[in-house]
Coordinates of C-alpha atoms and ligand atoms in Angstrom, one line a residue:
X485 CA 119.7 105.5 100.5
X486 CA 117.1 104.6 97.8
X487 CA 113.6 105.6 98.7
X488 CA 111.1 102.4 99.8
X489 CA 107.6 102.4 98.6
X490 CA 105.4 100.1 100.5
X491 CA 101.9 98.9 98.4
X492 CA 99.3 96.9 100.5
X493 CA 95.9 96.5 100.6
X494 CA 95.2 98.8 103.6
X495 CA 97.3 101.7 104.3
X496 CA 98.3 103.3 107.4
X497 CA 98.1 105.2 110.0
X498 CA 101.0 107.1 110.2
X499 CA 100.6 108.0 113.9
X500 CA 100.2 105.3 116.3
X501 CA 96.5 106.1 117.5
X502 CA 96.9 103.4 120.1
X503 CA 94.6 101.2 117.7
X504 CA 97.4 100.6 115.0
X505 CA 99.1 97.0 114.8
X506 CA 102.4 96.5 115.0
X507 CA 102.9 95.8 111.4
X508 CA 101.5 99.3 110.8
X509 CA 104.1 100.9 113.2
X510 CA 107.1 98.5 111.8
X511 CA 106.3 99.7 108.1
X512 CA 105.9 103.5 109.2
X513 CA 109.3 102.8 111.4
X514 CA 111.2 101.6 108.2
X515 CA 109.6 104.4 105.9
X516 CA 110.5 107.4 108.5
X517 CA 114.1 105.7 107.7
X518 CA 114.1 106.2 104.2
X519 CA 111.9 108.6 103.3
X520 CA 108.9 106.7 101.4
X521 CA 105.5 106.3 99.6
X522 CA 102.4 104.2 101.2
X523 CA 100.1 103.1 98.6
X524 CA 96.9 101.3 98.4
X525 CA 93.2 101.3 99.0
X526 CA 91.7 104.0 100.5
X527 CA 88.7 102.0 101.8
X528 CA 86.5 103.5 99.5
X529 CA 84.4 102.1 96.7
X530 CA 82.9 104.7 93.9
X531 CA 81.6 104.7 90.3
X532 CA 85.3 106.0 88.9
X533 CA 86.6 103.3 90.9
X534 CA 91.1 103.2 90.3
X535 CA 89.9 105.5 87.3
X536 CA 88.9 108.4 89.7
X537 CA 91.5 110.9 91.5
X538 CA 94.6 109.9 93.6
X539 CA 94.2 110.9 96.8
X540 CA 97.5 111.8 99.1
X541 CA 98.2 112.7 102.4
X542 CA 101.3 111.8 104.7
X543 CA 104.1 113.7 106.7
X544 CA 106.9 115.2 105.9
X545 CA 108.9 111.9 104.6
X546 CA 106.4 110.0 104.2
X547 CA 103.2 110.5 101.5
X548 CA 100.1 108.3 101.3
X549 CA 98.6 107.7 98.0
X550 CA 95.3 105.9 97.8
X551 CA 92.9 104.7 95.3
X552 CA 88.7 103.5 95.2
X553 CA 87.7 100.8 93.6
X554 CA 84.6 99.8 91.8
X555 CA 81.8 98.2 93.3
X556 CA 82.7 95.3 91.0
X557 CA 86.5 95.4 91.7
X558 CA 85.4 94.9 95.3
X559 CA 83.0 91.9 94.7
X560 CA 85.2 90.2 92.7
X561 CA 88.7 91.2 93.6
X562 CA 88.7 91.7 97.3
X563 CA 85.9 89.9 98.7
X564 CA 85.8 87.1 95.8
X565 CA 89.2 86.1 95.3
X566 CA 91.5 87.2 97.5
X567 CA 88.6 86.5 100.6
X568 CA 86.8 83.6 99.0
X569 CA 89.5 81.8 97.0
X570 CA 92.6 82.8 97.8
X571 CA 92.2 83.1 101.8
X572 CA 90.5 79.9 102.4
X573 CA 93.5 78.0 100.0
X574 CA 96.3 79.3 101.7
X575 CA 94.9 78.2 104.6
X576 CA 94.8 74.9 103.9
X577 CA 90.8 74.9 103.4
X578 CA 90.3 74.0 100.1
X579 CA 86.2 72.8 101.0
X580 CA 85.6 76.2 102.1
X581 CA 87.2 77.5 98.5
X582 CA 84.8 79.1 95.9
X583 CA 86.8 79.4 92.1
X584 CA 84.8 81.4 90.4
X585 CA 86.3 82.6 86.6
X586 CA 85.1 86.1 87.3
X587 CA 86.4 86.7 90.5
X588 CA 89.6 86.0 88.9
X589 CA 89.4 87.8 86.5
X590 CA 88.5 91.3 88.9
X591 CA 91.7 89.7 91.1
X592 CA 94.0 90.2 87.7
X593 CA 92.5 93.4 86.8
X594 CA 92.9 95.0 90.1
X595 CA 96.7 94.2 90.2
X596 CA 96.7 95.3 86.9
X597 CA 94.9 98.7 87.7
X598 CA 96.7 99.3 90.6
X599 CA 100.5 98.7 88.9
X600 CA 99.0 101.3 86.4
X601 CA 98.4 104.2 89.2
X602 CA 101.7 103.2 91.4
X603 CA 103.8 103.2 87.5
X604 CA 104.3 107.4 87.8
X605 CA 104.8 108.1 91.1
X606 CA 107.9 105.5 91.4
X607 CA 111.1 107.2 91.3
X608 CA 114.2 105.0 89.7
X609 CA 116.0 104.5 92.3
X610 CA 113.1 103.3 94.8
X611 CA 112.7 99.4 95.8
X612 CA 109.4 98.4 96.6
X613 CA 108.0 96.0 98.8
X614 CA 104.4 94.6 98.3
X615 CA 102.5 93.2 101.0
X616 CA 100.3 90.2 100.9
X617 CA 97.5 88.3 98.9
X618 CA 96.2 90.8 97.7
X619 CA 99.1 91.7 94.7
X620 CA 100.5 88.7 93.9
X621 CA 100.5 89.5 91.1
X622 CA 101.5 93.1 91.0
X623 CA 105.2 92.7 90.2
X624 CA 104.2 90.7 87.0
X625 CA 101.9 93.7 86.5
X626 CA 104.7 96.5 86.5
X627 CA 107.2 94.5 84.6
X628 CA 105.1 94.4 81.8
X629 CA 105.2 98.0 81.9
X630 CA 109.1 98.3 82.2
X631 CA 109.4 99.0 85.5
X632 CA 112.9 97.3 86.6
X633 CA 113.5 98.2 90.4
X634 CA 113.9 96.3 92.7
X635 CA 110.4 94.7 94.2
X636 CA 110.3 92.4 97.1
X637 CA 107.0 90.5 98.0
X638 CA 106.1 89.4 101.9
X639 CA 102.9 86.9 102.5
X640 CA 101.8 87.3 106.0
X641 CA 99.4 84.1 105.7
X642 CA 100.6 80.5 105.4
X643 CA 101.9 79.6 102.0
X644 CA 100.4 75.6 101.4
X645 CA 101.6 72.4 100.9
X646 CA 102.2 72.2 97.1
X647 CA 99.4 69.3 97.4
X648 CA 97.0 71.9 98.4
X649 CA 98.3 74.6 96.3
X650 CA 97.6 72.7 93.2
X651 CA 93.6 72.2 94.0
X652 CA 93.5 76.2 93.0
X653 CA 92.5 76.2 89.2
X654 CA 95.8 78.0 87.4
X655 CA 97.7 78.1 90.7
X656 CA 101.2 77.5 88.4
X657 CA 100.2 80.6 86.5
X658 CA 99.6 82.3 89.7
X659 CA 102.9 81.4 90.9
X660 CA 104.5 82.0 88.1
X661 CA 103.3 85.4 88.5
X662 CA 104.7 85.8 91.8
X663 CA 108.0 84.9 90.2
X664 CA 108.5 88.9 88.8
X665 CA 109.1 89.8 92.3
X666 CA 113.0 89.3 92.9
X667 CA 112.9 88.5 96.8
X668 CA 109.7 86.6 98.1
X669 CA 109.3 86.2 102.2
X670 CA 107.5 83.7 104.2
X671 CA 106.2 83.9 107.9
X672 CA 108.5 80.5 108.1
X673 CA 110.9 78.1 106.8
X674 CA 108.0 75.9 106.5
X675 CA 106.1 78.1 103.9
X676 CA 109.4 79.3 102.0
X677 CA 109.6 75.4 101.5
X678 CA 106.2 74.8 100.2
X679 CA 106.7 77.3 98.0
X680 CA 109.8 76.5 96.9
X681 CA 108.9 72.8 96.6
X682 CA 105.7 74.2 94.1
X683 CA 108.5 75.9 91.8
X684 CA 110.1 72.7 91.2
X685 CA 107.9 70.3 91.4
X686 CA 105.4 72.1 89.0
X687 CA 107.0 74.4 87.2
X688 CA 110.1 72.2 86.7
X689 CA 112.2 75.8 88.1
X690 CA 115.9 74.7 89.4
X691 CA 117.3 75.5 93.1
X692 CA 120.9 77.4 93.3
X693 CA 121.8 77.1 96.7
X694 CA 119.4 76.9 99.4
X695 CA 116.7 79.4 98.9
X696 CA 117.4 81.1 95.2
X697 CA 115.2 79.9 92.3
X698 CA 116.7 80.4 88.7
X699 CA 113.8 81.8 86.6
X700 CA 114.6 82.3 82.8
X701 CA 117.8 84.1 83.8
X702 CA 116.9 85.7 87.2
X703 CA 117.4 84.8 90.7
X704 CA 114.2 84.7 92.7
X705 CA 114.9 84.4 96.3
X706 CA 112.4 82.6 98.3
X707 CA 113.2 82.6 102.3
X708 CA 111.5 83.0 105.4
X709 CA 111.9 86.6 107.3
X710 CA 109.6 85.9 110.3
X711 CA 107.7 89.1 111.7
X712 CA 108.3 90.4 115.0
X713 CA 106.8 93.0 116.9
X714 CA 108.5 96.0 118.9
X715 CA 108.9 93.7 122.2
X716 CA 110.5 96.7 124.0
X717 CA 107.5 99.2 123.1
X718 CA 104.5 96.6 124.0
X719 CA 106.3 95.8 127.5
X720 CA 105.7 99.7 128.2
X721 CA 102.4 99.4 126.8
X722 CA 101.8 96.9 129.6
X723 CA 102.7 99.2 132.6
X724 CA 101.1 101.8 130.9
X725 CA 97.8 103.4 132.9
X726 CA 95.3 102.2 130.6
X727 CA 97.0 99.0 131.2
X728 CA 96.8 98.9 135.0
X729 CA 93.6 100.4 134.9
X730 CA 92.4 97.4 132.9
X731 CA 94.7 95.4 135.3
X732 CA 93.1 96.7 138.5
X733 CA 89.4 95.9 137.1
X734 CA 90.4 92.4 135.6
X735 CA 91.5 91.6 139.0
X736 CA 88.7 92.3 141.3
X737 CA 86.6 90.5 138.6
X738 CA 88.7 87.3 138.9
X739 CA 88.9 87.6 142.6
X740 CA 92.1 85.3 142.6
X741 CA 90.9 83.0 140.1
X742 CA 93.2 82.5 137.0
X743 CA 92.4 83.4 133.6
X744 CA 92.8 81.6 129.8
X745 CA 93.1 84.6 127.7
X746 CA 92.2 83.9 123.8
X747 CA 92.3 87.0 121.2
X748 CA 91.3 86.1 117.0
X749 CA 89.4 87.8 114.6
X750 CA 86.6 85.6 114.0
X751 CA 88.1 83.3 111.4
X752 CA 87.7 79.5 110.8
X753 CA 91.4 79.6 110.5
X754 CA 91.5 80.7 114.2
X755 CA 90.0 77.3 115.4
X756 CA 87.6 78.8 118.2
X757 CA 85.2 76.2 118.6
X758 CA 87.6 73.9 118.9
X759 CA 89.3 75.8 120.9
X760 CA 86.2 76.5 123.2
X761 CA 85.7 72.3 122.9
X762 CA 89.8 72.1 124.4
X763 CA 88.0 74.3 127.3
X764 CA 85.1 72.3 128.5
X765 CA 87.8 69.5 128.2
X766 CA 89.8 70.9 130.5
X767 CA 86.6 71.2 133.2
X768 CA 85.7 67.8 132.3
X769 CA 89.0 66.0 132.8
X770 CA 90.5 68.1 135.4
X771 CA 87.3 69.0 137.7
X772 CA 89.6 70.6 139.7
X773 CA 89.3 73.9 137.9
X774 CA 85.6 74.3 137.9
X775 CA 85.4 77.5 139.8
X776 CA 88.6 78.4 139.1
X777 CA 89.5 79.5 135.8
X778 CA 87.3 81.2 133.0
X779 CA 88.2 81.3 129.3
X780 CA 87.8 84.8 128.4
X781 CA 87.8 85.1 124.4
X782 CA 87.7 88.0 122.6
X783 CA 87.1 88.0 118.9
X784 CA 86.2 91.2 116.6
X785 CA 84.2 90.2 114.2
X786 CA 86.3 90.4 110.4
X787 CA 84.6 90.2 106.6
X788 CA 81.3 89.9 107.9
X789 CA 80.1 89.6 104.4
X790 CA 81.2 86.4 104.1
X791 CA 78.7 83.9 104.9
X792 CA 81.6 81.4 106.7
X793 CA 82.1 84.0 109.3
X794 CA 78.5 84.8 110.3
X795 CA 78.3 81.1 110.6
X796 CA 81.3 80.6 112.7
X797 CA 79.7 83.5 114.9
X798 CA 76.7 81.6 115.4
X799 CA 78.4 78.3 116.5
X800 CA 80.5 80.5 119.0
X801 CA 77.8 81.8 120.1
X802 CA 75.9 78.5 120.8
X803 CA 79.2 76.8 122.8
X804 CA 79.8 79.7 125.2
X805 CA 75.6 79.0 126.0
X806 CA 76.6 75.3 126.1
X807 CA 79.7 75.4 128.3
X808 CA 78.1 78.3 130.6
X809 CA 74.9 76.5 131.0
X810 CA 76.6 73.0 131.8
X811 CA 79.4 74.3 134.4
X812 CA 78.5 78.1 135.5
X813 CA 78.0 78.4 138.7
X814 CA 76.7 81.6 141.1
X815 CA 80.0 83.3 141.2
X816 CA 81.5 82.1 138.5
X817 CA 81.0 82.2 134.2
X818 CA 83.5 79.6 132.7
X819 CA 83.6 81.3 129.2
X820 CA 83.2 85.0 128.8
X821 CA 83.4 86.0 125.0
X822 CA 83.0 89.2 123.4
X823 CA 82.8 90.6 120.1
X824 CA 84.2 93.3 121.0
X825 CA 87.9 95.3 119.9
X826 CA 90.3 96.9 122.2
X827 CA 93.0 99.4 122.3
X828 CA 96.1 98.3 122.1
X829 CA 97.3 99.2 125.4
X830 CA 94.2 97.9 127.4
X831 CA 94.9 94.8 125.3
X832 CA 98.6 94.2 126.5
X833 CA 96.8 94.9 130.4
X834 CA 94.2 92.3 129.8
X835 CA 97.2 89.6 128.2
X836 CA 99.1 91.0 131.8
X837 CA 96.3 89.7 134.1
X838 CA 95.9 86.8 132.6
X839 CA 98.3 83.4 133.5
X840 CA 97.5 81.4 130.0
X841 CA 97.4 82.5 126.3
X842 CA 95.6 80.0 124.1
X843 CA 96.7 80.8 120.7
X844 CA 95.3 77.5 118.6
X845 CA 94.9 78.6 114.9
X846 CA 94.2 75.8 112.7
X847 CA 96.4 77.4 110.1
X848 CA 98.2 81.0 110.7
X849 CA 101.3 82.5 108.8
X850 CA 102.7 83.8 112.2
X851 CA 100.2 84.7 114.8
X852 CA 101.1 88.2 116.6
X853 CA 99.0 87.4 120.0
X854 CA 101.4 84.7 121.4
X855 CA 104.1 87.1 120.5
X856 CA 102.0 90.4 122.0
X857 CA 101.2 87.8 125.1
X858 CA 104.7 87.2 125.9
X859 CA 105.6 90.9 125.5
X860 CA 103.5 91.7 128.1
X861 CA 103.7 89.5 130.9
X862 CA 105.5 90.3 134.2
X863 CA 109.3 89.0 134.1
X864 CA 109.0 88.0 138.5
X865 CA 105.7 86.1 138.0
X866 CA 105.3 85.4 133.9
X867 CA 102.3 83.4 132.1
X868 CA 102.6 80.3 130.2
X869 CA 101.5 80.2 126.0
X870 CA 100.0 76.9 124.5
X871 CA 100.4 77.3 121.3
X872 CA 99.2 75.4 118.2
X873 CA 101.9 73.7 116.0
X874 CA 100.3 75.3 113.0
X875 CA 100.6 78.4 113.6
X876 CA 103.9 80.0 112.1
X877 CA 104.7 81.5 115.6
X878 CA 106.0 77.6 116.9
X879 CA 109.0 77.8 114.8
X880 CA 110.4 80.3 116.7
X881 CA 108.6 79.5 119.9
X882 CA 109.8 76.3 121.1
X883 CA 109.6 77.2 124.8
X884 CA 105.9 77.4 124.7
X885 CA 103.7 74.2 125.2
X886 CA 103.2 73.1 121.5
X887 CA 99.7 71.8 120.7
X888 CA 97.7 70.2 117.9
X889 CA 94.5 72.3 118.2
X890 CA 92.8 69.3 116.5
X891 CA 93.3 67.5 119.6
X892 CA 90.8 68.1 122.4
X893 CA 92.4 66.1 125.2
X894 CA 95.8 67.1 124.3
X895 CA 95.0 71.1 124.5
X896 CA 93.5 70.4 127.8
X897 CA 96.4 68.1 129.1
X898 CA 98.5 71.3 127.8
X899 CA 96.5 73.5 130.0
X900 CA 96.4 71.7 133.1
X901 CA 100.3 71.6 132.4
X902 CA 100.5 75.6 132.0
X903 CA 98.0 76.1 135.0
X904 CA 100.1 74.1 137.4
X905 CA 103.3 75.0 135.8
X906 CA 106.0 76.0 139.3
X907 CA 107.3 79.8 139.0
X908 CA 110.6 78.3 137.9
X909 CA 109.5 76.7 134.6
X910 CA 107.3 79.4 134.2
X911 CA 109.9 82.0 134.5
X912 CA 112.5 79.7 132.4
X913 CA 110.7 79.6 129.3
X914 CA 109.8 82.7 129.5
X915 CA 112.8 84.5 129.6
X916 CA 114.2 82.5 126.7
X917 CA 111.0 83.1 124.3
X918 CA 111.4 87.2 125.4
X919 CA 114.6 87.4 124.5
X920 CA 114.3 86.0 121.2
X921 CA 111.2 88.5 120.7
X922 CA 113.4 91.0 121.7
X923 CA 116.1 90.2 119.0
X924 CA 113.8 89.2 116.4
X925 CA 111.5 92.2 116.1
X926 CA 109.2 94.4 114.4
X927 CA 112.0 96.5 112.9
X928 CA 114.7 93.6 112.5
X929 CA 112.1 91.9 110.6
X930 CA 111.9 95.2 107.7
X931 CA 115.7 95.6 108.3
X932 CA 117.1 92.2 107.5
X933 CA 114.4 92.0 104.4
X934 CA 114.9 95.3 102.6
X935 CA 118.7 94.3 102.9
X936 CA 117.9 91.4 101.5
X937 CA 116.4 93.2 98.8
X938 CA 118.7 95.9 97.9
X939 CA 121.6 93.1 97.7
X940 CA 120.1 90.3 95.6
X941 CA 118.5 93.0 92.3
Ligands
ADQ1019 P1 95.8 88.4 111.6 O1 95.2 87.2 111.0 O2 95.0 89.6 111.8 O3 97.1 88.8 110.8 P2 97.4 88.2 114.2 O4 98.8 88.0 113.8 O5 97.0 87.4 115.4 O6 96.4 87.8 113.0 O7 97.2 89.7 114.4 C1 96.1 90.2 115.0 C2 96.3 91.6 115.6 O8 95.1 92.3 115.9 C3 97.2 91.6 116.9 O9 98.1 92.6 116.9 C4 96.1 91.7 118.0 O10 96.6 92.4 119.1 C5 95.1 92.6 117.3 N1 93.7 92.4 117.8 C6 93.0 91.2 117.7 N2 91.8 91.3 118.3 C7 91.8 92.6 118.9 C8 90.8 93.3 119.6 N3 89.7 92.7 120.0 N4 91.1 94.5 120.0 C9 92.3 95.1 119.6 N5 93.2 94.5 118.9 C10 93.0 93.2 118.5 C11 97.8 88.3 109.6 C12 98.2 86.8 109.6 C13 99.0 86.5 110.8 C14 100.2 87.4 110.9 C15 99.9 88.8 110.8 C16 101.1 89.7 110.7 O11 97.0 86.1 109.5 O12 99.4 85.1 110.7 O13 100.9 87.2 112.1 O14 99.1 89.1 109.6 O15 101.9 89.3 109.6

């Protein structure tokens, strides 16, 4: 079987150190398989920058190969376009979009720069799969320098309406860009769409079939392989002992009160203080659950450097103030939030304890909490997910309660719903939305697309 390199933006671990991600753990999963390269940035910024040594590590089957990047490359590539430009876009949030010609410009020559280091140590019988915002332009990149594998592209954000899309100065060039890869995956049907609808509606590119775009004599396929996570492993993270631990101290906390479980990276695409605004909703409209259930939030703080995200801290920081001021009580703190991050498997204990996850992104490719939530809840006496329509995650989520997290009043009807859901329902929907995570997982996900791959070159 041909050898699968893997380029992202950030690479690794190999091991699971119990702070990994699941995507992490899929990609190692499907590289064990093969055998297979990591490449990507090492983190590291220096004078030589992608001019300066390669530096490699990995296992036995699997080697690491990381570059640095310039100050500049970082300024203007990582945290200009990709963070300020592209990240915003995607996401729908064309106000909070800076287009700046330089930061462009770093974005092309980073691809560019990194195609140049990946060019020797690709084999000619490898297939490639590049990861996110970052390279969309990559494959364009190594083209140009004859490089003819196959190389499959996955977004893990939202891909826009083509009415939104078109805002970004030289977005058709950009997309046309992305149209050197040979198989390009969505989070959902709903993206793969968008982008499909951009190729012909503004770049005048024909459909064959349902999802294959006929590019100057190529096939492009453009489809939706929505990520999963290993179900089976996270349930055993749940009933693991730093899980009950975490259980046991949750519990005498809460003191049979239930608990609204939230967990983003601060992000204005994560909606949090409208999520916190669905809260005190809930305690004004349904007074019954003063007392009773807390919010607990907790949201690592991401790209601090950007000047949205200390502002969204701020605002955060005022409405927990604002909420706990106007309802708190003597024995009892409607929201607690922290900034702080957790390991994985005293995350899965914390989702375990808790009887509602409120996943209500504003925009999100898939979302991997409502997933993780489900994972690990108890099959006799399961929680309930309200989950926001936007949020890629609802296409293959029906049985949770769908929200618009726009909508104040309707998240906190949703809640009350969930709160006072009977065992049955609860258990019902459930079952049906774990074993669909079960099917649809982590290493189905890299299975079904590097099939996909290998077939359509
Ligand atoms: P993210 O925007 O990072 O990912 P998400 O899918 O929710 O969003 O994944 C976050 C991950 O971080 C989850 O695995 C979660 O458990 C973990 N995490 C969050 N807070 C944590 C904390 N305090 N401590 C420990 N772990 C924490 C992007 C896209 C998503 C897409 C994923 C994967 O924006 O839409 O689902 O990639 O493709």
């Amino acid at each position: 079987m041909s050898r699968l390199v893997i380029v992202s933006n950030r690479v690794g671990p190999l091991k699971d150190t119990g702070r990994a991600g699941g995507l992490a753990v899929a990609l190692v999963d499907a590289l064990n398989e093969t055998g297979g390269l990591w490449f990507g940035w090492s983190g590291g910024i220096s004078e030589e920058g992608t001019f300066g040594p390669l530096q490699e590590g990995g296992s036995r089957k699997v080697s690491m190969a990381t570059i640095d990047m310039t100050q500049a490359d970082y300024d203007e590539f990582y945290v200009g376009f990709a963070n300020k430009t592209l990240w915003p876009v995607l996401h729908y949030r064309l106000d909070l979009a800076v287009f700046d010609r330089r930061a462009e410009e770093g974005y092309r020559r980073v691809n560019e720069r990194f195609a140049v280091r990946l060019r020797p140590l690709v084999q000619s019988d490898d297939i490639i799969w590049v990861h996110d915002y970052h390279f969309l332009s990559l494959a364009a990149e190594l083209r140009a320098m004859d490089v003819g594998n196959p190389i499959g592209f996955f977004l893990h954000i939202p891909f826009p309406a083509p009415e939104i899309l078109a805002g970004l100065p030289n977005a058709a060039t950009l997309v046309r860009r992305m149209l050197a890869y040979d198989v390009i995956g969505f989070q959902s049907k709903r993206c793969a769409d968008n982008f499909r609808r951009f190729a012909i509606e503004e770049l005048d590119l024909v459909l064959e079939g349902e999802d294959v775009l006929k590019v100057e004599g190529r096939r492009v396929t453009a489809r939706a392989f929505p990520i999963g996570i290993d179900a089976a492993g996270y349930s055993k993270q749940a009933m693991s002992p730093e899980a009950r631990r975490a259980m046991a101290r949750m519990e005498k906390l809460l003191n049979g009160r239930q608990q609204i479980i939230g967990v983003d990276r601060i992000d204005y695409s994560k909606g949090l203080p409208e999520r916190f605004r669905a809260f005190e909703r809930l305690l004004e409209d349904y007074p019954e659950n003063r007392g009773r259930v807390s919010l607990m939030q907790v949201a690592p703080p991401s790209r601090s450097e950007l000047d949205a995200y200390v502002e969204i801290r701020r605002e955060l920081e005022e409405l927990t103030g604002h909420v706990n001021g106007r309802f708190g009580d003597l024995d009892w703190v409607p929201i607690r939030y922290m900034t702080r991050s957790f390991q994985r498997r005293v995350l899965a204990g914390i989702y375990r304890s808790s009887r509602v996850a409120l996943v209500t992104p504003l925009r999100d490719g898939m979302n991997l909490v409502a997933k993780e939530y489900v994972a690990a809840q108890r099959a006799e006496d399961p929680g309930v997910v309200v989950l926001s329509r936007f949020a890629g995650a609802a296409e293959q989520m029906p049985e949770a309660l769908i929200v618009n997290p726009h909508s104040a009043e309707g998240v906190a009807a949703s809640l009350q719903h969930a709160l006072t859901m009977s065992l049955e329902e609860r258990r019902q929907r459930w079952q049906a939305l774990f074993d669909r995570l079960c099917e649809e997982d982590a290493a189905s996900w890299a299975r079904s697309f590097m099939d996909t791959l290998r077939q359509v070159h």
